[in-house]
CSV table of C-alpha atoms in Angstrom, one decimal:
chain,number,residue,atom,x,y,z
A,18,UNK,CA,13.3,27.1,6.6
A,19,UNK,CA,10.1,27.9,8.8
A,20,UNK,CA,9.1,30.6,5.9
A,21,UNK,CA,9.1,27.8,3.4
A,22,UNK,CA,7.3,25.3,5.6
A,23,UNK,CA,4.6,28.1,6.3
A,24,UNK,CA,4.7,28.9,2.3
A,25,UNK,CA,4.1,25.3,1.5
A,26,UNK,CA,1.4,24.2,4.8
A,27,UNK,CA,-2.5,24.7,3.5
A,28,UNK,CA,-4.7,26.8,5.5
A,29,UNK,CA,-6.5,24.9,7.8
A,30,UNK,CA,-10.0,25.8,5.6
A,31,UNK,CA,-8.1,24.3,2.4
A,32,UNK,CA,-8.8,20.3,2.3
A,33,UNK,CA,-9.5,20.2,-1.2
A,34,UNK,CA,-5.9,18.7,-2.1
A,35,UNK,CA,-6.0,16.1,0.7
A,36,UNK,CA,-9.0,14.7,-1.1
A,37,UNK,CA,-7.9,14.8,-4.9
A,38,UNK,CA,-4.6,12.9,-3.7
A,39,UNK,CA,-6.6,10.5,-1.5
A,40,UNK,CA,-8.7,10.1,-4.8
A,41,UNK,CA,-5.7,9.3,-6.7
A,42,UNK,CA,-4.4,7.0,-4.3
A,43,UNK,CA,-7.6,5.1,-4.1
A,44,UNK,CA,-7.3,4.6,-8.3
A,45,UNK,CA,-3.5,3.2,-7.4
A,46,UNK,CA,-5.4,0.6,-4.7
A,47,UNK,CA,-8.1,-0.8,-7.0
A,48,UNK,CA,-6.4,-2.3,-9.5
A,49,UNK,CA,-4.4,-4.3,-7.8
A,50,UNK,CA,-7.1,-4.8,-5.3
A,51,UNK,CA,-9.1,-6.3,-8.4
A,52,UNK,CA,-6.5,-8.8,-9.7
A,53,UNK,CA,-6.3,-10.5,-6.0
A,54,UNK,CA,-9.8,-11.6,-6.8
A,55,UNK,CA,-8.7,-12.9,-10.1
A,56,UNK,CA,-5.8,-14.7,-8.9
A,57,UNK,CA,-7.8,-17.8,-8.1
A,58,UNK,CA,-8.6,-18.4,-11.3
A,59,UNK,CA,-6.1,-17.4,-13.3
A,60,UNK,CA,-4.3,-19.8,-10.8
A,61,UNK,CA,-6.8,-22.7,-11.8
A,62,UNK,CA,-6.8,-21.8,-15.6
A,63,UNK,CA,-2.6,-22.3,-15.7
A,64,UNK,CA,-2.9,-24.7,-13.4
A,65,UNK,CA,-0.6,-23.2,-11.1
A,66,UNK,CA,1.0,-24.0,-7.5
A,67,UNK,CA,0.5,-21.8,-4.3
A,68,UNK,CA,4.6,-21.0,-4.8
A,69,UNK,CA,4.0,-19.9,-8.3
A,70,UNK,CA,0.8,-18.5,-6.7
A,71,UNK,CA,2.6,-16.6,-4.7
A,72,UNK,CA,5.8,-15.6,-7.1
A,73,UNK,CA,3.2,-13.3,-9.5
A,74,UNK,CA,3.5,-11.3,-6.7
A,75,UNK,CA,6.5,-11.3,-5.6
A,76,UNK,CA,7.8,-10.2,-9.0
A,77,UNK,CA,5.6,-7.1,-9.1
A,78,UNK,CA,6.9,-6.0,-5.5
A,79,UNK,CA,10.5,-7.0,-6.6
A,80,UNK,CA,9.9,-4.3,-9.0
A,81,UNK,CA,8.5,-1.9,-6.8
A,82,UNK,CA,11.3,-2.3,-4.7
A,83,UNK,CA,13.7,-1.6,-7.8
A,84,UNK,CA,12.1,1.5,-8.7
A,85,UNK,CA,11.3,3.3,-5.6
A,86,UNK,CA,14.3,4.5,-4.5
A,87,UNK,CA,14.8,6.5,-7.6
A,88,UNK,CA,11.4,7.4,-7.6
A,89,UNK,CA,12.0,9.3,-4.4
A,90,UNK,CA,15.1,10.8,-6.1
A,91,UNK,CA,13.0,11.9,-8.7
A,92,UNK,CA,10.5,13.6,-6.1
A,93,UNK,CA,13.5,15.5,-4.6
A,94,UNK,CA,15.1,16.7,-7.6
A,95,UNK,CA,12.4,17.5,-9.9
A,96,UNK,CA,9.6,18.3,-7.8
A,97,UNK,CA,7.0,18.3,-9.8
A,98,UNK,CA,4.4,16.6,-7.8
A,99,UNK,CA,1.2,16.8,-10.1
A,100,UNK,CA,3.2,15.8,-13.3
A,101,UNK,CA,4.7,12.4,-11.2
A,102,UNK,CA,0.9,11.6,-9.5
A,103,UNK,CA,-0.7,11.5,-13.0
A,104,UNK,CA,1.8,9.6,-14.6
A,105,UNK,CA,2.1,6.4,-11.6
A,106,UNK,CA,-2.0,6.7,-11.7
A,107,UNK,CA,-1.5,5.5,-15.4
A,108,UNK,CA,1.8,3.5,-14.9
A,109,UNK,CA,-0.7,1.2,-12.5
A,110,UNK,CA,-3.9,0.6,-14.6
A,111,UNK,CA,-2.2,0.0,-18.2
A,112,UNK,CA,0.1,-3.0,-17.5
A,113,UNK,CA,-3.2,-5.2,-16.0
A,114,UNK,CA,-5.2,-4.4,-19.7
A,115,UNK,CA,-2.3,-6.7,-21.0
A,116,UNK,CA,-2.8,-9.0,-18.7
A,117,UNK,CA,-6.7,-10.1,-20.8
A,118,UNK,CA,-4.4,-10.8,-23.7
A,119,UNK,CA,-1.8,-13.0,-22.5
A,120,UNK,CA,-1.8,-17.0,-21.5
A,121,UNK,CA,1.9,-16.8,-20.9
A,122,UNK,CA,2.9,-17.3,-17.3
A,123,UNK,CA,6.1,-15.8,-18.0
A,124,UNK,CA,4.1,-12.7,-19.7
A,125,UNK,CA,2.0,-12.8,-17.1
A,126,UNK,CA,5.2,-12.4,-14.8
A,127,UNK,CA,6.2,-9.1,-16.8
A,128,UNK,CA,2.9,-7.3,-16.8
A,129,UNK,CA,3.2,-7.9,-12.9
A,130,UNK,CA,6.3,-6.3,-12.5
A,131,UNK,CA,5.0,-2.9,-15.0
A,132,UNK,CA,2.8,-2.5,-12.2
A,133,UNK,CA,5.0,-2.5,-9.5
A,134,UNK,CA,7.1,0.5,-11.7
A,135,UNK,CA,4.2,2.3,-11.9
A,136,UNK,CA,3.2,2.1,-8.4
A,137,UNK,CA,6.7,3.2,-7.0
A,138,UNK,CA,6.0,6.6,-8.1
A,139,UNK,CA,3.4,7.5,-5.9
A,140,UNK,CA,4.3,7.1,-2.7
A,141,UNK,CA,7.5,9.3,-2.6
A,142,UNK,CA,5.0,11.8,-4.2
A,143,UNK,CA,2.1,12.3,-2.2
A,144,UNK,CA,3.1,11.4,1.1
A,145,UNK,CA,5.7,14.1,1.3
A,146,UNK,CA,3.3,16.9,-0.3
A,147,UNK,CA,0.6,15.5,2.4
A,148,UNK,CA,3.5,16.0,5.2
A,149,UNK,CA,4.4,19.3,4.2
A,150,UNK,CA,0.7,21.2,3.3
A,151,UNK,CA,-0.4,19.8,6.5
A,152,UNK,CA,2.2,20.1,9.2
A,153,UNK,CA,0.2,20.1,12.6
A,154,UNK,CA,-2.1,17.1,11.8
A,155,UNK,CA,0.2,14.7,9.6
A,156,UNK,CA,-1.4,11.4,11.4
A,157,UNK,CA,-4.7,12.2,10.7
A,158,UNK,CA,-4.1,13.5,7.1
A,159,UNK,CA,-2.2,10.4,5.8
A,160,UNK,CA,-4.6,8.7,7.5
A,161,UNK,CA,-7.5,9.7,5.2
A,162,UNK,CA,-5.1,9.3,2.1
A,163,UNK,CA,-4.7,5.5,3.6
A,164,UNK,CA,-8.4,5.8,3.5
A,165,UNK,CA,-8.5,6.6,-0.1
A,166,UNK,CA,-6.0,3.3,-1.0
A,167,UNK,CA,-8.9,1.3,1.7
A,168,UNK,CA,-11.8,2.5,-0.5
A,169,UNK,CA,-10.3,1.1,-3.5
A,170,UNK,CA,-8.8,-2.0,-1.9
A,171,UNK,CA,-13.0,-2.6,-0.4
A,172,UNK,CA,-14.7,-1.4,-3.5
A,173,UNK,CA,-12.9,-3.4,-6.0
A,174,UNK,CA,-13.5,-6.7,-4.7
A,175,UNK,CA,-17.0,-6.1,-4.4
A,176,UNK,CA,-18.0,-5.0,-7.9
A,177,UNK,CA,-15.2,-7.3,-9.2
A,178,UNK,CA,-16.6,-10.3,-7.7
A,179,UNK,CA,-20.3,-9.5,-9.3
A,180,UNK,CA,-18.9,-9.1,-12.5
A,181,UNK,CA,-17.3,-12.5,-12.1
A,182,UNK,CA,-20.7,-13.9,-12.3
A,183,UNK,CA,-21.3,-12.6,-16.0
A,184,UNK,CA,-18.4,-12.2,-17.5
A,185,UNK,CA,-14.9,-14.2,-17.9
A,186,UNK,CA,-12.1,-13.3,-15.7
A,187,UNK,CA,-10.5,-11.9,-19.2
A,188,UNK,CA,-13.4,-9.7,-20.0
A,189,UNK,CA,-13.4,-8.1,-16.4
A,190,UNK,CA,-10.2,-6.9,-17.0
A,191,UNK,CA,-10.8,-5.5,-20.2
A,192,UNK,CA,-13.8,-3.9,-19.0
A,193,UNK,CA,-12.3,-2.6,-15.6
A,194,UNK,CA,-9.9,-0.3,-17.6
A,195,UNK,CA,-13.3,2.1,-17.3
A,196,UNK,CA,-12.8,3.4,-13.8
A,197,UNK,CA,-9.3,3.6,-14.6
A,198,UNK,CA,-9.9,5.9,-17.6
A,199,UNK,CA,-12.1,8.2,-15.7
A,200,UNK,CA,-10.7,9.1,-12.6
A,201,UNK,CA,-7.0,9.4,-14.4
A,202,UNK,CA,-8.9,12.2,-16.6
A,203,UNK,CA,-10.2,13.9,-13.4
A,204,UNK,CA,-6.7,13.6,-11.8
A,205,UNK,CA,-5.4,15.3,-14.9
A,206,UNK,CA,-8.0,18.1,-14.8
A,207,UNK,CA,-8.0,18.8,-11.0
A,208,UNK,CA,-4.5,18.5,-10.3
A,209,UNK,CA,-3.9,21.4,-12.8
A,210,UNK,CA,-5.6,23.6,-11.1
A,211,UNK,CA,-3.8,23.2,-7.8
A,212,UNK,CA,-0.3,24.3,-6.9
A,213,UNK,CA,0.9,20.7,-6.9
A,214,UNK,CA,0.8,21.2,-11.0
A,215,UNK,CA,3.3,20.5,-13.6
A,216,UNK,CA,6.0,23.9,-12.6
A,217,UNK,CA,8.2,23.8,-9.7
A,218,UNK,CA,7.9,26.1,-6.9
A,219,UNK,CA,10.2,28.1,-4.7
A,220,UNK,CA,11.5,25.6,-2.2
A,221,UNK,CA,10.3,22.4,-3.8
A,222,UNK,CA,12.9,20.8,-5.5
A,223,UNK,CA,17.0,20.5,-5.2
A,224,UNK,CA,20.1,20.4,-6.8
A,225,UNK,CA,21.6,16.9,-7.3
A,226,UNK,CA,24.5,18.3,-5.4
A,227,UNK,CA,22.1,19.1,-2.6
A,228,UNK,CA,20.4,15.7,-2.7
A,229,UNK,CA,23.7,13.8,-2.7
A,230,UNK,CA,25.1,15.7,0.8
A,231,UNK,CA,22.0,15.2,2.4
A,232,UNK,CA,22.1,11.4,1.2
A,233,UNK,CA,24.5,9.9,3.3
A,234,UNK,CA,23.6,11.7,6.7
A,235,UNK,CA,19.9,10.1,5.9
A,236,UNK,CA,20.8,6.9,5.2
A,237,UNK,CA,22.9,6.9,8.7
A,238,UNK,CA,19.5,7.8,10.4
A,239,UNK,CA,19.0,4.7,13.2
A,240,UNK,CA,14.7,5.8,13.5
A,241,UNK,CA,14.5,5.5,9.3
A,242,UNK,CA,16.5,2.2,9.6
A,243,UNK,CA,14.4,0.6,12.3
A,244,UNK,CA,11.0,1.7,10.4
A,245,UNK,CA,11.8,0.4,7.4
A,246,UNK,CA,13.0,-3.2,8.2
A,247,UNK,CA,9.8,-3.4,10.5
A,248,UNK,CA,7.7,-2.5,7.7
A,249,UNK,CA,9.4,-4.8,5.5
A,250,UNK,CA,8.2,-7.3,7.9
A,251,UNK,CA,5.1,-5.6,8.2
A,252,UNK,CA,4.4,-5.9,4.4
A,253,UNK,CA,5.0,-9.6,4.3
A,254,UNK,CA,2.3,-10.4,6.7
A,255,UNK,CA,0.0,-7.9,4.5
A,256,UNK,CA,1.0,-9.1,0.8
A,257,UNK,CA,1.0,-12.2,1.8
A,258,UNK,CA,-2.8,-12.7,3.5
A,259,UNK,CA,-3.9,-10.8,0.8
A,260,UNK,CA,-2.4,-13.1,-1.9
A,261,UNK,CA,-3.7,-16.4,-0.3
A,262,UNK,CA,-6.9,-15.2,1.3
A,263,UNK,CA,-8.7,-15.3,-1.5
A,264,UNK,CA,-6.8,-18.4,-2.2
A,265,UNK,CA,-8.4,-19.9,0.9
A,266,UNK,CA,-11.8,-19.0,0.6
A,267,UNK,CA,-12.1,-19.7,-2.9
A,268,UNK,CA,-10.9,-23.2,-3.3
A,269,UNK,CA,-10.4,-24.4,0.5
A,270,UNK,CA,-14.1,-23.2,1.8
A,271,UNK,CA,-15.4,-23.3,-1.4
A,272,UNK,CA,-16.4,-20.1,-2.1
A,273,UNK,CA,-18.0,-17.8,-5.0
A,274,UNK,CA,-16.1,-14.8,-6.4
A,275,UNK,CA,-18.7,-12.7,-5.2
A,276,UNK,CA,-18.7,-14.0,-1.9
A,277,UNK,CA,-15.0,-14.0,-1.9
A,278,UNK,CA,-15.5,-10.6,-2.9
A,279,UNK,CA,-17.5,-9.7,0.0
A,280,UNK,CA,-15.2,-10.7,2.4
A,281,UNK,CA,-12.2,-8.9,0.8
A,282,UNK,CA,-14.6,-5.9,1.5
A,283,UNK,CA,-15.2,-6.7,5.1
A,284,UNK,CA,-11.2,-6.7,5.3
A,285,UNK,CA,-10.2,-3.6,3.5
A,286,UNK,CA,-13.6,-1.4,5.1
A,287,UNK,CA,-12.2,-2.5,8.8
A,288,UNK,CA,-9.0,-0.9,7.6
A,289,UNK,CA,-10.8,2.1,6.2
A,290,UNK,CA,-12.8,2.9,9.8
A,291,UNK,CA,-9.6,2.1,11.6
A,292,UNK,CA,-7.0,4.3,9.9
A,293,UNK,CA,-8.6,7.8,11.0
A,294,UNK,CA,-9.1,6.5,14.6
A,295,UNK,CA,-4.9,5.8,14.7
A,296,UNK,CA,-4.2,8.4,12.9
A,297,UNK,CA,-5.9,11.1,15.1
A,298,UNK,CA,-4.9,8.6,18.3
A,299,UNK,CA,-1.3,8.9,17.2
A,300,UNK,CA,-1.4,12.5,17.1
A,301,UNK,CA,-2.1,12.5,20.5
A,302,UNK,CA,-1.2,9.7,22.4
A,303,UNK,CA,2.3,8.9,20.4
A,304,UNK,CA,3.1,7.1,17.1
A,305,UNK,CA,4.7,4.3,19.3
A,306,UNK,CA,1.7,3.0,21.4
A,307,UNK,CA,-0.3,2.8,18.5
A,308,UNK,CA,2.3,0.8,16.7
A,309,UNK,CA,2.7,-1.6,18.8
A,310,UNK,CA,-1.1,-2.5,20.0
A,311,UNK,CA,-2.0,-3.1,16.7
A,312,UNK,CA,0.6,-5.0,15.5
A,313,UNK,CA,0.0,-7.1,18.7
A,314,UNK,CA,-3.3,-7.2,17.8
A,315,UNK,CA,-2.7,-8.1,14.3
A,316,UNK,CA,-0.8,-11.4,15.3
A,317,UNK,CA,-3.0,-12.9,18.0
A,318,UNK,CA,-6.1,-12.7,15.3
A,319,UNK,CA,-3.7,-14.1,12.5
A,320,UNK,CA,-3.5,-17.1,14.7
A,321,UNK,CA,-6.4,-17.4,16.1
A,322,UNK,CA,-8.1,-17.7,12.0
A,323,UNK,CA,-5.4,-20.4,11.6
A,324,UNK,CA,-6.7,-22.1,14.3
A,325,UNK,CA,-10.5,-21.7,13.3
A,326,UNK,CA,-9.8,-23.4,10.1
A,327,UNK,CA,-13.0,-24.1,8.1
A,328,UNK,CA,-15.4,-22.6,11.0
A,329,UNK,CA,-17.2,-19.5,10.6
A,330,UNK,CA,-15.4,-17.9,13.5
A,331,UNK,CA,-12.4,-17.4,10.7
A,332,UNK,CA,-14.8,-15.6,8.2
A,333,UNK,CA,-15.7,-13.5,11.4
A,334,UNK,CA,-12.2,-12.4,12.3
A,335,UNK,CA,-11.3,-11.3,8.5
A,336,UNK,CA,-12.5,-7.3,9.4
A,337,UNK,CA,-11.4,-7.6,13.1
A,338,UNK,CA,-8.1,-8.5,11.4
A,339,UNK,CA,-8.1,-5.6,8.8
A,340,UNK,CA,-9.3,-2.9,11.6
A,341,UNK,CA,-5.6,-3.3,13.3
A,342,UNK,CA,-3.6,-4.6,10.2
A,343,UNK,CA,-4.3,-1.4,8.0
A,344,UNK,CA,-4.3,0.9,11.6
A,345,UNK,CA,-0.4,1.1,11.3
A,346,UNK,CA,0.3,2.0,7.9
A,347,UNK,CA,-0.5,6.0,8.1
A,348,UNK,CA,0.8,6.2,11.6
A,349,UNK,CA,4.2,4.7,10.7
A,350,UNK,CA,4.2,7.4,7.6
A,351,UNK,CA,3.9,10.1,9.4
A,352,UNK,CA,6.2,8.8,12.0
A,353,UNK,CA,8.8,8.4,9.6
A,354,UNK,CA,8.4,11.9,8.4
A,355,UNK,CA,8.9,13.1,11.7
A,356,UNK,CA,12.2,11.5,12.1
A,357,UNK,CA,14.1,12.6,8.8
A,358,UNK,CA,14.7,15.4,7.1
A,359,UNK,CA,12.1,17.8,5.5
A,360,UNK,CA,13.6,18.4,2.1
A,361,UNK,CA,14.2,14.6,1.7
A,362,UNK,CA,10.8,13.5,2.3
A,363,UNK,CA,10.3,11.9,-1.0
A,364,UNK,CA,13.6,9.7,-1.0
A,365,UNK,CA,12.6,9.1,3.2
A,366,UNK,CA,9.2,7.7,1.8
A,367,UNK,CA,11.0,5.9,-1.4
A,368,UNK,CA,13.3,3.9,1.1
A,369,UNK,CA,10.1,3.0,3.3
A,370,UNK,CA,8.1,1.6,0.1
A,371,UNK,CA,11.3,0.3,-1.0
A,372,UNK,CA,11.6,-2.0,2.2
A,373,UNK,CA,7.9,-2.5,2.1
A,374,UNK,CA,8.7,-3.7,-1.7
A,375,UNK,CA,11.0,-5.9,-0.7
A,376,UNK,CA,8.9,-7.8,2.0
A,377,UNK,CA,6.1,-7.7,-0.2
A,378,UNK,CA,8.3,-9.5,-2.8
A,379,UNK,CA,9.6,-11.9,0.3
A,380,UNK,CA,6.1,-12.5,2.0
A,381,UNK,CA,3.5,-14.1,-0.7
A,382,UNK,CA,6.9,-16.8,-2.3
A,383,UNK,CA,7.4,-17.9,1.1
A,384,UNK,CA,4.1,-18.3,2.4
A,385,UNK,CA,3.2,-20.3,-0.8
A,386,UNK,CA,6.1,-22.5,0.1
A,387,UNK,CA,5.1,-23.4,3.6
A,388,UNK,CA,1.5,-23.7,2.3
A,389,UNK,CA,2.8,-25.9,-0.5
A,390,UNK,CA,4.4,-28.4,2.0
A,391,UNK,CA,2.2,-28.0,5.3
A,392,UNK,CA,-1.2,-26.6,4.1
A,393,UNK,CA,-2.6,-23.3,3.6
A,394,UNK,CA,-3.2,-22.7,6.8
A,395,UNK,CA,-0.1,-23.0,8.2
A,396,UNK,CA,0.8,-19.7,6.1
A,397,UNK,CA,-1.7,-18.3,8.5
A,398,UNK,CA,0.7,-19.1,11.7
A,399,UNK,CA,3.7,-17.9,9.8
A,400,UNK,CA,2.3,-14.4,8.8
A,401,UNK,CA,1.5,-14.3,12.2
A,402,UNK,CA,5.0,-14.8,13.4
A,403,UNK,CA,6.4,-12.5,10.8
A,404,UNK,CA,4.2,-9.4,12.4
A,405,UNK,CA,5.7,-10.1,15.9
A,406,UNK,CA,9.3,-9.9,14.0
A,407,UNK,CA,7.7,-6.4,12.9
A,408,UNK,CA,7.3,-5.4,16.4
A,409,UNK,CA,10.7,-5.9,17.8
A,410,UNK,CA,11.7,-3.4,15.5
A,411,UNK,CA,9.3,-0.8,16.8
A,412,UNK,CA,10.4,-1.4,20.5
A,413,UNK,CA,13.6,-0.1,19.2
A,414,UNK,CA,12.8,2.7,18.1
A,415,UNK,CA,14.6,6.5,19.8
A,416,UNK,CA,12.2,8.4,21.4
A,417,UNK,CA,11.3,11.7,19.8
A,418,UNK,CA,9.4,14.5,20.8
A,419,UNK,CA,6.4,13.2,19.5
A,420,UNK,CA,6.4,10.0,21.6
């Protein structure tokens, strides 16, 4: 086993597939990153209610959490890591083209959940291959590939929102399928020339029989168990804010889409700064610590901008909210890797993104319905209860060596 491990960890020199992935996973990020901007308007246009708001969402995540699970299967089986990247990078961008066309809610419900299909590929894919090529610094390394997902999540607001101020929401969309195009065409070139191409290696995929009696033994695991229903509560706080911030701002405070825009960036480039710092603190201090503080963190500054209300104070704490929101999200990957099995890596990280599916489905519904009977900021004081549930779960967790 420590033969393959060595055969498949980069040299230390050899960053060039960390960046190509974290490339990729920014393309996965911007779409969707794009379409929380529009969902104010597309809201006003179908006259819709926060709960309906909310359940566009929740049927793209419902989807995700569907399809993961065998996504990570896939991963395991197959193994071909470059062929399943390139195909989720499409899988993402194409269904939200079809979104310009349609004035169907129910349609609109559909393309939705395409995305989430797409999406559920991903994951299971890269986050292994990261875990595996760089073994001695899997923190920091997932925490730049967060980084990649952050720098689509800030960027698209921004240019997004401008746009906005020209052209229709419709024509955005249609135009937006640009980036898409390009940087799928330079994953397609560059991932060909790396090892994580279309032909299996020595060591990277399994039998079915394999898969199936290593199965049960990982789905007994009590650290995978714990991660994954604290990141399910995790992801409900995160789907959630980011389904009704814009929400907020745009119709309660009365804000531009550009402005909107803006502070979406402030949000996600918090999170981009942050996740390197936890990542590299993790490393060294303990996945746990880190954990926790920011998910602490996370909660008190949650209420505190449901307290602020209409003040500027809240517009203040959006990027002191995303520096510790997004911190977690590498640091719990590479926590869970730690924890479970090597060779089932990809279905480990398919039962995370499931969970995180599943309270991303769960989150933006239910905060639409306690905003649609006590007011949208109430949804701020739940979110902030549902990261302290998130917490408990980490204060459960078995030590490991790495704690």
């Amino acid at each position: 086993m420590s033969s393959v491990v060595a055969a498949e960890a980069a040299p230390r020199h050899a960053w060039r597939e960390l960046w190509l992935i974290s490339i990729g996973h920014g393309l996965t990020h911007w779409y969707p990153a794009t379409f929380y901007l529009l969902l104010p308007l597309i809201g006003n246009e179908l006259g819709l209610s926060y709960s309906q708001i909310g359940l566009i969402i929740t049927c793209q995540y419902l989807a995700s959490a569907v399809a993961n699970v065998p996504g990570g299967v896939l991963v395991d089986t197959v193994g071909r890591k470059g062929l399943l990247m390139a195909i989720s990078l499409f899988w993402v961008g194409f269904p939200y083209l079809l979104i310009s066309f349609t004035h169907s809610y129910a349609m609109l419900l559909v393309c939705v959940a395409l995305v989430g299909f797409g999406n559920s590929l991903w994951h299971p894919t890269a986050i292994p291959t990261l875990g595996n090529r760089y073994p001695d610094r899997k923190g920091l390394v997932l925490s730049v590939h967060g980084m990649g997902g952050n720098v689509g999540d800030a960027i698209a607001p921004v240019v997004i929102g401008a746009a906005l101020a020209v052209f229709s929401w419709r024509e955005v969309v249609v135009l937006n399928v640009a980036p898409g195009l390009v940087v799928a065409l330079l994953m397609f070139t560059m991932l060909g020339t790396i090892s994580l191409g279309a032909k299996k290696t020595h060591g990277e995929g399994q039998s079915l029989a394999q898969y199936v009696a290593s199965l049960g033994g990982l789905l007994r695991n009590r650290a995978l168990s714990l991660l994954c229903i604290s990141s399910c509560f995790r992801s409900m706080t995160q789907t959630a804010l980011l389904t009704f911030l814009p929400v907020y701002l745009a119709n309660d405070m009365g804000y531009s889409p550009a402005i909107v825009g803006a502070c979406l960036f402030a949000l996600q480039a918090a999170g981009f700064a942050a996740a390197p710092v936890a990542g590299h603190l993790s490393d060294r201090m303990g996945r746990k610590q880190i954990v926790i503080a920011s998910m602490l963190t996370t909660a008190v500054v949650l209420a505190a901008m449901a307290f602020a209300g209409h003040s500027p104070i809240f517009i203040g704490l959006i990027a002191v909210l995303g520096f510790f929101m997004y911190a977690t999200r590498p640091v719990i990957q590479a926590w869970l890797l730690e924890t479970t099995p090597r060779h089932m890596g990809g279905s480990s990280i398919g039962v995370l993104f499931g969970a995180q599916a599943i309270g991303a489905a769960l989150g933006p519904l239910a905060a639409g319905l306690v905003a649609d009977s006590h007011g949208l900021l109430a949804a701020f004081y739940f979110l902030a209860a549902t990261i302290v549930i998130a917490n408990v779960f980490v204060f459960w967790m078995p030590k490991t060596a790495e704690q």
